Coordinates of C-alpha atoms in Angstrom, one line a residue:
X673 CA 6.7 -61.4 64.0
X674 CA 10.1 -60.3 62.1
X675 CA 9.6 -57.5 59.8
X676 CA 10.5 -58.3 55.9
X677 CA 14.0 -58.7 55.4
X678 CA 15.8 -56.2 52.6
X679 CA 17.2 -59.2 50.5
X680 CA 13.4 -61.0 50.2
X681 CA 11.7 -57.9 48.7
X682 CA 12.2 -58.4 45.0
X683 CA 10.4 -61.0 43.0
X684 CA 12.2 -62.9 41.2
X685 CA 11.6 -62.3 37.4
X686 CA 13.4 -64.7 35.6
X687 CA 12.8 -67.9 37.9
X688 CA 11.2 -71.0 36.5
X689 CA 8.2 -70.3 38.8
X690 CA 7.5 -66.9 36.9
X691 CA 4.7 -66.9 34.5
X692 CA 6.4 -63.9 32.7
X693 CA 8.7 -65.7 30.3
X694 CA 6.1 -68.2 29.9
X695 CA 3.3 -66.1 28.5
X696 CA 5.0 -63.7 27.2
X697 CA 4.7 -64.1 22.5
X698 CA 6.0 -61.9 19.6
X699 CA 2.9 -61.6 17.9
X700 CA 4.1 -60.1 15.0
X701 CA 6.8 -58.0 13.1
X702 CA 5.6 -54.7 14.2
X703 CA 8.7 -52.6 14.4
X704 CA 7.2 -48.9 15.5
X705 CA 9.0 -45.7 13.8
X706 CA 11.5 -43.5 15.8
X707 CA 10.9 -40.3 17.3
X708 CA 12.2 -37.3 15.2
X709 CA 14.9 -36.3 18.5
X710 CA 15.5 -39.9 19.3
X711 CA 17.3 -40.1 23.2
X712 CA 18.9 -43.0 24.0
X713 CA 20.7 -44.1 27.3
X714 CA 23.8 -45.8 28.4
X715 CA 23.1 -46.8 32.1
X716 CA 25.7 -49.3 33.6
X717 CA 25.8 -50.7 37.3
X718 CA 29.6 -49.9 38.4
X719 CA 30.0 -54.2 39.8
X720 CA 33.2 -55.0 37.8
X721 CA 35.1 -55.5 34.8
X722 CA 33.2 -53.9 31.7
X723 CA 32.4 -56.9 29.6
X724 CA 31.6 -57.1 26.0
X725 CA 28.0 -57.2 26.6
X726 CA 28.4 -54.3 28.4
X727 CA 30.0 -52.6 25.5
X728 CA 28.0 -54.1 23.0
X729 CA 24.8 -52.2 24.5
X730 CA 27.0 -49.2 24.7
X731 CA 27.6 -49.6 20.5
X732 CA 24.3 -49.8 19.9
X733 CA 23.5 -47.1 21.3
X734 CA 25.9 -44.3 20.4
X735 CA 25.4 -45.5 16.6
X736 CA 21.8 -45.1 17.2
X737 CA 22.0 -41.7 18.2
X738 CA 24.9 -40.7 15.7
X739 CA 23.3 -42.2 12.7
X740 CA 20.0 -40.1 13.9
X741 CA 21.3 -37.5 15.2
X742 CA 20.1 -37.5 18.3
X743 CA 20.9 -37.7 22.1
X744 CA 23.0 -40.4 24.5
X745 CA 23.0 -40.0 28.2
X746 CA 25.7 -41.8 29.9
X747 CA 24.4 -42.1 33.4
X748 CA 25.4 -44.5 36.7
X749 CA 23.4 -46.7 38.3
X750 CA 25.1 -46.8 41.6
X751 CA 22.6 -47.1 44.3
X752 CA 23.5 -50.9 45.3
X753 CA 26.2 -50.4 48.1
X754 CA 27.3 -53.6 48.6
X755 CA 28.5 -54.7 45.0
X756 CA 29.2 -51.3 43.4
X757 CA 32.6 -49.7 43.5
X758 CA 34.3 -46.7 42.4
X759 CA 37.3 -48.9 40.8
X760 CA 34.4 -50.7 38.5
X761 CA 33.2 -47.0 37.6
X762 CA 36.8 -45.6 36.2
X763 CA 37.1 -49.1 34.3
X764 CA 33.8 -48.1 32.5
X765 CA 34.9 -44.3 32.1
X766 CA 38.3 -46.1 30.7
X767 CA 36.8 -48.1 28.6
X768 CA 34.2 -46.4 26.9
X769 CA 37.2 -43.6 26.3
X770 CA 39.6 -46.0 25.4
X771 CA 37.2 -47.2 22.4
X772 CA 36.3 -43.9 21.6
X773 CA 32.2 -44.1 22.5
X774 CA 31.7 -40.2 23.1
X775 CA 28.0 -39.0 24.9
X776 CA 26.4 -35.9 24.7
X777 CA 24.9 -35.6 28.5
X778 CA 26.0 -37.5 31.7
X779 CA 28.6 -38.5 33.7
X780 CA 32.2 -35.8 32.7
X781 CA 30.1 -34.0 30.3
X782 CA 27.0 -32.6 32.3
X783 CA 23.8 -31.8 31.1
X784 CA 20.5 -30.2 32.1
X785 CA 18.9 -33.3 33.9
X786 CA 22.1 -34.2 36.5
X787 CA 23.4 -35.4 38.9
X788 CA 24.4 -38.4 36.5
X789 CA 24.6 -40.9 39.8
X790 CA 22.4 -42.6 41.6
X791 CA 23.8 -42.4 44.1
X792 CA 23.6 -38.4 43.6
X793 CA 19.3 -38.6 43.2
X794 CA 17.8 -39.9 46.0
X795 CA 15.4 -37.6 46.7
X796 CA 13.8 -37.5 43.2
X797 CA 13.1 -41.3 43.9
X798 CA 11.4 -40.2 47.3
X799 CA 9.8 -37.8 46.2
X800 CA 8.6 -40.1 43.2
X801 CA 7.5 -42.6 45.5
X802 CA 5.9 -40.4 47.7
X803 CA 3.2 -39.4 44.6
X804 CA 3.1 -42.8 43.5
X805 CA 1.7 -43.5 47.3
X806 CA -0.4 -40.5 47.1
X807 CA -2.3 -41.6 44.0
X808 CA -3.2 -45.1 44.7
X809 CA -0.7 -46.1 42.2
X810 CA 1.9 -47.9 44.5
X811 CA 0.8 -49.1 48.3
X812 CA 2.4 -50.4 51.1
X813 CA 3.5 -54.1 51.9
X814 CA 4.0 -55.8 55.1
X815 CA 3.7 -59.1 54.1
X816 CA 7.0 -61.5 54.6
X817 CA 8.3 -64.1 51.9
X818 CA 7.4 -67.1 54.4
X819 CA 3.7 -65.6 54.7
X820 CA 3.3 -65.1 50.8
X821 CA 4.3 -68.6 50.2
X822 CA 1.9 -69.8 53.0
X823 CA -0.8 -67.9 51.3
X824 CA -0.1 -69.6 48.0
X825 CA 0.2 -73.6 49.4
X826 CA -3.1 -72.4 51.4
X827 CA -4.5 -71.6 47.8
X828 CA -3.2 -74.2 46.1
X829 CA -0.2 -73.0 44.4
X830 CA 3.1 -73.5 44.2
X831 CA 4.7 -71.7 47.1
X832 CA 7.2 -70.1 44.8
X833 CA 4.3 -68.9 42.9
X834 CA 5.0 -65.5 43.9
X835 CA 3.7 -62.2 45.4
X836 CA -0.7 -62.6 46.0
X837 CA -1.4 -58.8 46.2
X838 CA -2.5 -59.4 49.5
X839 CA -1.4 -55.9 51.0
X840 CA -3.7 -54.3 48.6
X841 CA -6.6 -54.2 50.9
X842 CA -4.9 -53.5 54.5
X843 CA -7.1 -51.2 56.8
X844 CA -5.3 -48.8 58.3
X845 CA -5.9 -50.9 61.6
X846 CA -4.0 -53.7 60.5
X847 CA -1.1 -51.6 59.1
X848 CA -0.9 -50.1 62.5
X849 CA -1.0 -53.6 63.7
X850 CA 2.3 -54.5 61.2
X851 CA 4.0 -51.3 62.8
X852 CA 3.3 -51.8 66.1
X853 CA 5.3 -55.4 65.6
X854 CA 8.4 -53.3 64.2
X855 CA 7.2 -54.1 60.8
X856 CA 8.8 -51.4 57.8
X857 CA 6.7 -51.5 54.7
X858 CA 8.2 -52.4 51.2
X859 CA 6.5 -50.5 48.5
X860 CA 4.7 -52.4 45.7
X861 CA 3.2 -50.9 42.4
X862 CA -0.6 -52.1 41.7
X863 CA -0.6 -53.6 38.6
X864 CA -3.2 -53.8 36.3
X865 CA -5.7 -56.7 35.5
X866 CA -5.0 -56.4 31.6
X867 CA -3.0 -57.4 29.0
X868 CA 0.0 -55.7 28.3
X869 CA 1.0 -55.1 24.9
X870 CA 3.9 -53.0 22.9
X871 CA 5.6 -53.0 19.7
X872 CA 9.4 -54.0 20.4
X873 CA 12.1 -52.2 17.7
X874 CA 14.1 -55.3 17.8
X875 CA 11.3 -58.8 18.1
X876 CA 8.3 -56.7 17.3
X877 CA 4.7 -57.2 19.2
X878 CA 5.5 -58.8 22.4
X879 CA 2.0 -59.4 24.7
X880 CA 2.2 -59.7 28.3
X881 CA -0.8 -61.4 29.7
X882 CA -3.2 -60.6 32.6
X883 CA -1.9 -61.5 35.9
X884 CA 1.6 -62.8 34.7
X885 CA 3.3 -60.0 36.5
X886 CA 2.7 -59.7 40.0
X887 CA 2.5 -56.2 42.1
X888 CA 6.4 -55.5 42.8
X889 CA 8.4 -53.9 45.2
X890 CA 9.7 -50.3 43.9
X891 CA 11.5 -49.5 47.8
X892 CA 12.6 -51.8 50.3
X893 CA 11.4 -51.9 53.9
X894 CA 14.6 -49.6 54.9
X895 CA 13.8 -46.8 52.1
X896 CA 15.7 -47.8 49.6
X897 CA 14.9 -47.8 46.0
X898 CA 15.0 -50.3 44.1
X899 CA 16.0 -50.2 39.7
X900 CA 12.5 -51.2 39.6
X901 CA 11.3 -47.8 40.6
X902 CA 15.3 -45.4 39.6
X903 CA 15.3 -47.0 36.2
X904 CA 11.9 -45.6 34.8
X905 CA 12.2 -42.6 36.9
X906 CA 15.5 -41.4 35.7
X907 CA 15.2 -42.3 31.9
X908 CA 11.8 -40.1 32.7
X909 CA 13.5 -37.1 33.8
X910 CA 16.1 -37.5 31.1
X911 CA 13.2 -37.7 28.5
X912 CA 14.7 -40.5 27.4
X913 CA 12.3 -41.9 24.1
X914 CA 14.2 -44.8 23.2
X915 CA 15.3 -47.7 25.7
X916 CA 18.2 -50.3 24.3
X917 CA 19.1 -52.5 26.6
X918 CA 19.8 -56.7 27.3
X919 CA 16.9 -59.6 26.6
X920 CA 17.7 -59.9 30.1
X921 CA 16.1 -57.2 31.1
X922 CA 12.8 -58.0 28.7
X923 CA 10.8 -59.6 31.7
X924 CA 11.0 -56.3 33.8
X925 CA 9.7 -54.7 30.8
X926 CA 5.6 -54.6 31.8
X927 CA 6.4 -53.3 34.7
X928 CA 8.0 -50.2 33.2
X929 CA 5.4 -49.7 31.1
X930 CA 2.9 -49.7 33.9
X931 CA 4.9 -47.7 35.9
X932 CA 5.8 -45.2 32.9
X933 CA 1.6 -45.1 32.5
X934 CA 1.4 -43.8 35.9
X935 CA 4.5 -41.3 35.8
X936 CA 3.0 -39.8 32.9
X937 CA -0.4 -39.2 35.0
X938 CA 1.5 -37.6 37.7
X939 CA 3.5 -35.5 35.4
X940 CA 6.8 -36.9 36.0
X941 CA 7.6 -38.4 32.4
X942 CA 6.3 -36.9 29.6
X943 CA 5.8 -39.9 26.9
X944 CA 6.1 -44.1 26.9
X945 CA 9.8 -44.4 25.3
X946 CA 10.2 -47.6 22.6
X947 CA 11.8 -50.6 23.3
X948 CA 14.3 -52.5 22.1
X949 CA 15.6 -55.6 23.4
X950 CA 19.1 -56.4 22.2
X951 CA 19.9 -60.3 21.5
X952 CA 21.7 -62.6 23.8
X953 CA 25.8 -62.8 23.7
X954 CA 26.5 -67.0 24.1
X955 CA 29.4 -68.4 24.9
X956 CA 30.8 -72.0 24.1
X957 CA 28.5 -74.8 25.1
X958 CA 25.8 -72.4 23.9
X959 CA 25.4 -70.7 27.2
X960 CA 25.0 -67.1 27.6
X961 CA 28.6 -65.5 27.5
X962 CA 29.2 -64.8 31.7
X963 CA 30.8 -61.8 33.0
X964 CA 33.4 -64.4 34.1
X965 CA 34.4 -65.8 31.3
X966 CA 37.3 -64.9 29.7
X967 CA 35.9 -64.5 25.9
X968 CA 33.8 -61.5 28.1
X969 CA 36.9 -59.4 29.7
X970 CA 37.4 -56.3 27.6
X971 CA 40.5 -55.1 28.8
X972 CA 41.8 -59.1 29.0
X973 CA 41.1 -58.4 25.1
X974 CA 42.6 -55.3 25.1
X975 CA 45.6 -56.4 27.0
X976 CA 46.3 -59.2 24.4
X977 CA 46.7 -56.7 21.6
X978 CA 42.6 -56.0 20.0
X979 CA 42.8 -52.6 18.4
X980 CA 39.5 -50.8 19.2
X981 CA 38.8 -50.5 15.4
X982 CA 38.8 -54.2 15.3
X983 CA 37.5 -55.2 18.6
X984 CA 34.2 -52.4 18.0
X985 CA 33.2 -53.9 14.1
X986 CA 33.5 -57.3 15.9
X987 CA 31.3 -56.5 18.6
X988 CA 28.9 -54.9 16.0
X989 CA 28.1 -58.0 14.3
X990 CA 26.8 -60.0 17.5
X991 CA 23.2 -58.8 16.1
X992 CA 24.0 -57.0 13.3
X993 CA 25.5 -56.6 9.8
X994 CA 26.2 -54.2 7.7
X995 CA 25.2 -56.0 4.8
X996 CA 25.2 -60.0 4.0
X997 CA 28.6 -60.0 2.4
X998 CA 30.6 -57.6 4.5
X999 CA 32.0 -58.2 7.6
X1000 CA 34.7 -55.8 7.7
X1001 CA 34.0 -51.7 8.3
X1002 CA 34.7 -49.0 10.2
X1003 CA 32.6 -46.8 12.9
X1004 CA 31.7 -44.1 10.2
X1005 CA 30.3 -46.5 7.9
X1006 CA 28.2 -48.1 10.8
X1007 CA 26.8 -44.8 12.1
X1008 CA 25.8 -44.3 8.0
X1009 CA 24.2 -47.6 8.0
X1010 CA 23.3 -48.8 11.3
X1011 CA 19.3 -49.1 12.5
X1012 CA 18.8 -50.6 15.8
X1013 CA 15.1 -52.2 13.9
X1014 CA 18.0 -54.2 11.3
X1015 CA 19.2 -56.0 14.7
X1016 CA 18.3 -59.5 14.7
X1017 CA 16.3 -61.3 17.7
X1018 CA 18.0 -64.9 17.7
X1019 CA 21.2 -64.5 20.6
X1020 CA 24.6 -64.0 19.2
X1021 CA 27.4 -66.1 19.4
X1022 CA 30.9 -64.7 20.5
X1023 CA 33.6 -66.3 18.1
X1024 CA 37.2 -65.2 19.8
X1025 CA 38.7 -66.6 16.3
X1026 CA 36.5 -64.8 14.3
X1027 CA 37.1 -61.7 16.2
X1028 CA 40.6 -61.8 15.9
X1029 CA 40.5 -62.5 12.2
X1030 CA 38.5 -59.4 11.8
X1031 CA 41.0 -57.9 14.0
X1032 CA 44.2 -58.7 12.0
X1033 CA 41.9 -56.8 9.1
X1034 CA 41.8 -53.5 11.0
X1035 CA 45.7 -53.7 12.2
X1036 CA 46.7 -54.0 8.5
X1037 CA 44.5 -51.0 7.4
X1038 CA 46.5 -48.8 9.6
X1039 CA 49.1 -46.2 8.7
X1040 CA 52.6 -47.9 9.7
X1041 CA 53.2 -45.5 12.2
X1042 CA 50.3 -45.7 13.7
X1043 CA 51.1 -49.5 13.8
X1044 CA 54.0 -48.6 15.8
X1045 CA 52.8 -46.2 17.4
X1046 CA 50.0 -48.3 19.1
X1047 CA 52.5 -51.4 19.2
X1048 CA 55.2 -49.8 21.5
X1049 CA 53.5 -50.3 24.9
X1050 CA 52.7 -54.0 24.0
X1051 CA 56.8 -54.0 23.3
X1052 CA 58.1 -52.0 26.2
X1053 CA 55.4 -54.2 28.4
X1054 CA 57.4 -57.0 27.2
X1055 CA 61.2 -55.3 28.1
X1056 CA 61.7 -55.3 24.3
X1057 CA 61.7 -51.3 24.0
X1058 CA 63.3 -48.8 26.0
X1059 CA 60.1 -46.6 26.7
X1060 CA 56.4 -47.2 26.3
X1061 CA 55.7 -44.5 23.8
X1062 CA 57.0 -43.9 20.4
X1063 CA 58.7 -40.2 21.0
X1064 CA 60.8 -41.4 23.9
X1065 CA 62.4 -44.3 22.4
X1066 CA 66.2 -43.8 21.3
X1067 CA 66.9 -43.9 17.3
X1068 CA 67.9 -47.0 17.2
X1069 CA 64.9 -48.5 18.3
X1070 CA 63.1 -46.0 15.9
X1071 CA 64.9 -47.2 12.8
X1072 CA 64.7 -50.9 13.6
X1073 CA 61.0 -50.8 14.0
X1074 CA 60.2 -48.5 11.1
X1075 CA 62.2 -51.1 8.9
X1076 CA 60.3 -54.1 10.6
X1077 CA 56.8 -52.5 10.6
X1078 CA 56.1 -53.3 6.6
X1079 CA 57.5 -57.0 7.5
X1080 CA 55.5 -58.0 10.3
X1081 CA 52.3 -55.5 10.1
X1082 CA 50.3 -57.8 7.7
X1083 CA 52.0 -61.3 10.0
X1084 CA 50.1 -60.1 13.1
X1085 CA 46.2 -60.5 14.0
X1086 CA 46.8 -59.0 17.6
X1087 CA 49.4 -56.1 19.1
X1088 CA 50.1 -58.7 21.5
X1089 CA 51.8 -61.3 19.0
X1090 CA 54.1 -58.4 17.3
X1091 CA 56.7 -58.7 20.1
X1092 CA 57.1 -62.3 19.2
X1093 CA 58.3 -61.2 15.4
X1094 CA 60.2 -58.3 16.5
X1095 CA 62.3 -59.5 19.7
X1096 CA 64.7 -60.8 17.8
X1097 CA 65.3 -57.5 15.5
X1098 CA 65.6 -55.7 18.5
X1099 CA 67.5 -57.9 20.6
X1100 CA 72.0 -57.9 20.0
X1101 CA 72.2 -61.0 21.4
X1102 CA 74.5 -63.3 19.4
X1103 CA 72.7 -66.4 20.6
X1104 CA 68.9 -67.3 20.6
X1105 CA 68.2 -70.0 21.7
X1106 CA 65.0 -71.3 20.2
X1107 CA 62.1 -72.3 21.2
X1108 CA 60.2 -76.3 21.1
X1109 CA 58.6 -75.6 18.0
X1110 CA 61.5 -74.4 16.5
X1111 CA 63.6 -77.1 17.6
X1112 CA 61.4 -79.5 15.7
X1113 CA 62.8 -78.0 12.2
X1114 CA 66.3 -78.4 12.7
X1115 CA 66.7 -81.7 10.9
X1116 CA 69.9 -84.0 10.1
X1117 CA 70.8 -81.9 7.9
X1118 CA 71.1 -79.0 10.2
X1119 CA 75.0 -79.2 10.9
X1120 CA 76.0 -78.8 7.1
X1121 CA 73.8 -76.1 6.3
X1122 CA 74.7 -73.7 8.7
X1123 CA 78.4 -74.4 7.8
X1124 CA 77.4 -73.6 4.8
X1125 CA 75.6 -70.4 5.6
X1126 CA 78.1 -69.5 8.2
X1127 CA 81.0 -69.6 5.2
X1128 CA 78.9 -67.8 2.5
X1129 CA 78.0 -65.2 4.8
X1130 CA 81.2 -64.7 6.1
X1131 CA 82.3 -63.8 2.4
X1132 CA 79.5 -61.4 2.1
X1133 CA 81.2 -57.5 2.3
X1134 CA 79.2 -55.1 4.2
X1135 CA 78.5 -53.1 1.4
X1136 CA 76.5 -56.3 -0.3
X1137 CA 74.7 -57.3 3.0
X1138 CA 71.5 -56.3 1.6
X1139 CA 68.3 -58.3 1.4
X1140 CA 68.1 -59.1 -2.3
X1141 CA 72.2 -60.3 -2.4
X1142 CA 71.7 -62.2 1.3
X1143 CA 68.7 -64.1 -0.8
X1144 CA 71.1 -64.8 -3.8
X1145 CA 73.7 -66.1 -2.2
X1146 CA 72.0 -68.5 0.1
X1147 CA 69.8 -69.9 -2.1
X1148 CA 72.8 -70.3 -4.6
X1149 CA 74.8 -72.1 -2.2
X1150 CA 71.7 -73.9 -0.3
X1151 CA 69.5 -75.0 -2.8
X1152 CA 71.1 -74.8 -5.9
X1153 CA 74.9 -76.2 -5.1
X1154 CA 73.9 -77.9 -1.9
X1155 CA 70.8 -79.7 -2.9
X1156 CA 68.7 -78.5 -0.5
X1157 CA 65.1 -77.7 -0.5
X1158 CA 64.3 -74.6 0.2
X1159 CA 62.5 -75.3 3.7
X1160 CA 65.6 -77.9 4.5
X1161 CA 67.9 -74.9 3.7
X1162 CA 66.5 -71.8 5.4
X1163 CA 65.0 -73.3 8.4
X1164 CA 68.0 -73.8 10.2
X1165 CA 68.9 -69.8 9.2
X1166 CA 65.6 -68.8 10.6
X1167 CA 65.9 -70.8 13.5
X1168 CA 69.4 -68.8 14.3
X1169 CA 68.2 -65.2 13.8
X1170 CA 65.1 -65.3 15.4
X1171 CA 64.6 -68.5 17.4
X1172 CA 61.3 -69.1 16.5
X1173 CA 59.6 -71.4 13.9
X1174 CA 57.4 -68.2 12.5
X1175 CA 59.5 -65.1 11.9
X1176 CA 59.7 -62.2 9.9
X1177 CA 60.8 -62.5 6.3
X1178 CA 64.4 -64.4 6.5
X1179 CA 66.7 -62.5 4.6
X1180 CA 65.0 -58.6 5.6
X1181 CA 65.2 -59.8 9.0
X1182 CA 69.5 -60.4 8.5
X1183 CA 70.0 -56.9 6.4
X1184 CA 68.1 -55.3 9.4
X1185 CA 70.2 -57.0 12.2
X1186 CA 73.6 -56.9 10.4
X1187 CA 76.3 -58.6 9.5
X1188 CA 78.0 -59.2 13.0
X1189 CA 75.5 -60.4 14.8
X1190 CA 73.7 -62.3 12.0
X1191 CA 77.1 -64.7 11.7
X1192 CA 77.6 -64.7 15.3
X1193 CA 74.1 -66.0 15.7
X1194 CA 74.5 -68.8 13.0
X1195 CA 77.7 -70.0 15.0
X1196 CA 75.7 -69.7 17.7
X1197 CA 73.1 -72.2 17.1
X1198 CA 76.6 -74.4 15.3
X1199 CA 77.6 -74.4 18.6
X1200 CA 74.2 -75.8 20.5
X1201 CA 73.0 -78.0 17.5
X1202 CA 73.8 -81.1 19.1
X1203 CA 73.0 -80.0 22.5
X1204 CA 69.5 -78.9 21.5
X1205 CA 68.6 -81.5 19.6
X1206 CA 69.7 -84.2 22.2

């Protein structure tokens, strides 16, 4: 007979044929108090882009442990070979950097309970599993997935029902036997015939009943360890006392308490840490957000213009508020407030418009030159800008965009979008030529106005071409003399500087490009008026 594959040695804990979910009830509202030197844990398998679940879990943390002043551990769970890789890893160290997440212990910082990798500790796992083996705590498994599911039609079950316990009783004859076939043993922890009950920070009492959680495998049949079995035993080493982390992960939850229970007894941890099971993030349809989806990307947020400020209170609320009428704060005023017991059970809901709304908040709270500052790459990313940093541009750059920044800082609601207002303040080209939407508010009366506009600006001296005289002249000569209203009158000037329907203010826009250009451009569009609008 075949010994037990790797891939077939972890039962599945989230599977419609697991009793976990099933039985498992909130009880009550018991929410247990925190230790005095609460330590909390960011732990994140290196598998791909860093998502906002991801970094919501990381939030919660670090404002746990800043608001008590306690510990966070930034460790790696890398000990799967196949998925993890060290591109995945830098993204997280980028990201958590980028957002400005700082940890006391772990991975760039050190601490007294490294190496910070999994990859690094393998031989606290065996040496774990060895006295897990020792005590009767953990035993070995022969049995394959096709024999377990045999067992359970035999019995009457469901075949998927799941692991029997079977192995429990092997002599060591019949182990011998499995050996002698070329069998390797996977190694399962006994589990207890009892209820299992504990007091959740987040959804309270939460009871796990007898026999819902079948003995599981800690190492595969080769030697590895499984998270099962690295999981508990690192955050015990750590002296971790407080575990946030997914709903996901709430199923695998009895198992580290019976696990904990018997690390304690061997010396290995020194207390049961609290848990606290953060809500679902959904996505549309009312699915749980997916790493693939795009609303989930971080740096696909980042790279359409979020500002951390903004994208970090956004990412606060999925489970949280600061108080019912307030949706708008910074990371100091979170740390004062936040408790990870206020975080709501009922799965969050990511709202992309929502976000960016708070967004636009936090990029109109900033100092205009930090504005700029942080807009420049999103401009020299674009070829709008010479350099992608604020010091190397030339001075004319610098003085068009410190005159812009007051008109389009409050337009914006992303970094991304500020190119689109700016382009044409940066750009000397005497001719834009617009876009569709623009095209769709150059009306009949299109050709007369900017006759109009071309002749009263010609007339304008340089001395007068200043916002307040650019407005008084063409609204005298639009609206007032002409007829026009107001949106008949400037849209066709708008249309000509910028070549875009949504622009900066009209007439700060033409004192910052000048009078050359801001002619040239009005006989510019003069010249393609009937051409663009067919």
């Amino acid at each position: 007979m075949e010994p037990m594959s790797e891939e077939h040695t972890v039962d599945p804990i989230d599977s419609a044929s697991n009793p976990v979910k099933a039985q498992e009830q909130a009880l009550d509202h018991v929410k247990p108090e925190l230790p005095e030197n609460v330590r909390v844990r960011f732990c994140p398998s290196p598998t791909g882009t860093p998502h906002v679940g991801m970094v919501r879990t990381a939030l919660f943390n670090w404002a746990e442990a800043r608001h008590t002043g306690g510990t966070l551990v930034f460790r790696i769970e890398d000990t799967d070979a196949v998925r993890d890789s060290e591109e995945s890893y830098n993204q997280i160290i980028d990201a958590l950097k980028w957002l400005g997440i700082d940890w006391d212990e772990g991975i760039e910082v050190g601490g007294p309970d490294g190496p910070y990798r999994q990859s690094e500790r393998g031989e606290f796992y065996k040496e774990a599993a060895r006295k897990l083996l020792e005590a009767g705590y953990a035993y070995e498994s022969f049995s394959t997935p096709e024999e377990t599911a045999a067992r359970n039609v035999a019995a009457g079950r469901p075949k998927e029902f799941g692991y029997d316990g079977y192995d429990r009783t092997l002599t060591e004859e019949q182990k011998a036997a499995f050996r002698a076939e070329g069998r390797k043993p996977a190694i399962r922890i006994k589990m207890p015939d009892e209820d299992i009950v504990f007091d959740d920070l987040i959804r309270g009492r939460i009871e796990f009943k007898a026999g819902s959680v079948p003995d599981y495998v800690i190492v595969r049949p080769n030697g590895d360890p499984l998270y099962t079995l690295t999981n508990p035993v690192d955050d015990a080493m750590m002296n971790i006392n407080v575990v946030l982390r997914g709903e996901d992960l709430l199923p695998s939850t009895p198992r580290q308490i019976v696990l904990y229970q018997y690390l304690i007894k061997l010396g290995i941890a020194r207390q049961m840490p609290l848990f606290g099971h953060m809500p679902y993030v959904m996505g549309e349809g009312n699915k749980k957000l997916s790493k693939r989806d795009p609303e989930s990307n971080l740096f696909l947020h980042r790279e359409n213009g979020f500002i951390k400020e903004g994208l970090l209170n956004y990412l606060a609320l999925l489970g949280w508020s600061i108080s019912p009428d307030n949706d708008i704060f910074s990371m100091e005023e979170m740390v004062e407030a936040f408790d990870v017991r206020d975080v709501k059970a009922n799965p969050a809901h990511f709202d992309l418009k929502k976000a960016i709304s708070i967004n636009a908040e936090h990029i109109r709270m900033l100092e205009p030159q930090d504005f700029l500052n942080r807009s420049v790459p999103y401009l020299f990313k674009e070829g709008l800008v010479s350099a992608d940093n604020w010091d190397a541009l030339t001075e004319w750059e610098q003085e068009v965009l410190t005159k812009a920044a007051p008109l389009v800082q409050s337009r914006v609601r992303l970094l991304g979008e500020v190119g689109g207002m700016v382009g044409s303040l940066l750009s000397t080209e005497e001719y834009i030529a617009p876009d569709k939407d623009a095209v769709k508010q150059l009306k009949d009366s299109s050709a007369d106005v900017l006759d109009a506009a071309i002749a009263a600006c010609e007339n304008i001296s340089d001395d007068g071409w200043t916002t307040d005289n650019l407005h008084e002249t063409l609204t005298d000569v639009l609206v007032e003399k002409g007829g026009y209203k107001p949106r008949l009158a400037f849209g066709p000037v708008r249309v000509a500087m910028s070549g875009r329907r949504v622009s900066p203010p009209l007439f700060e826009s033409m004192e910052i490009v000048g009078k050359d250009i801001s002619v040239a451009r009005l006989k510019g569009l003069r010249e393609h008026l009937a051409e663009i609008r067919g």
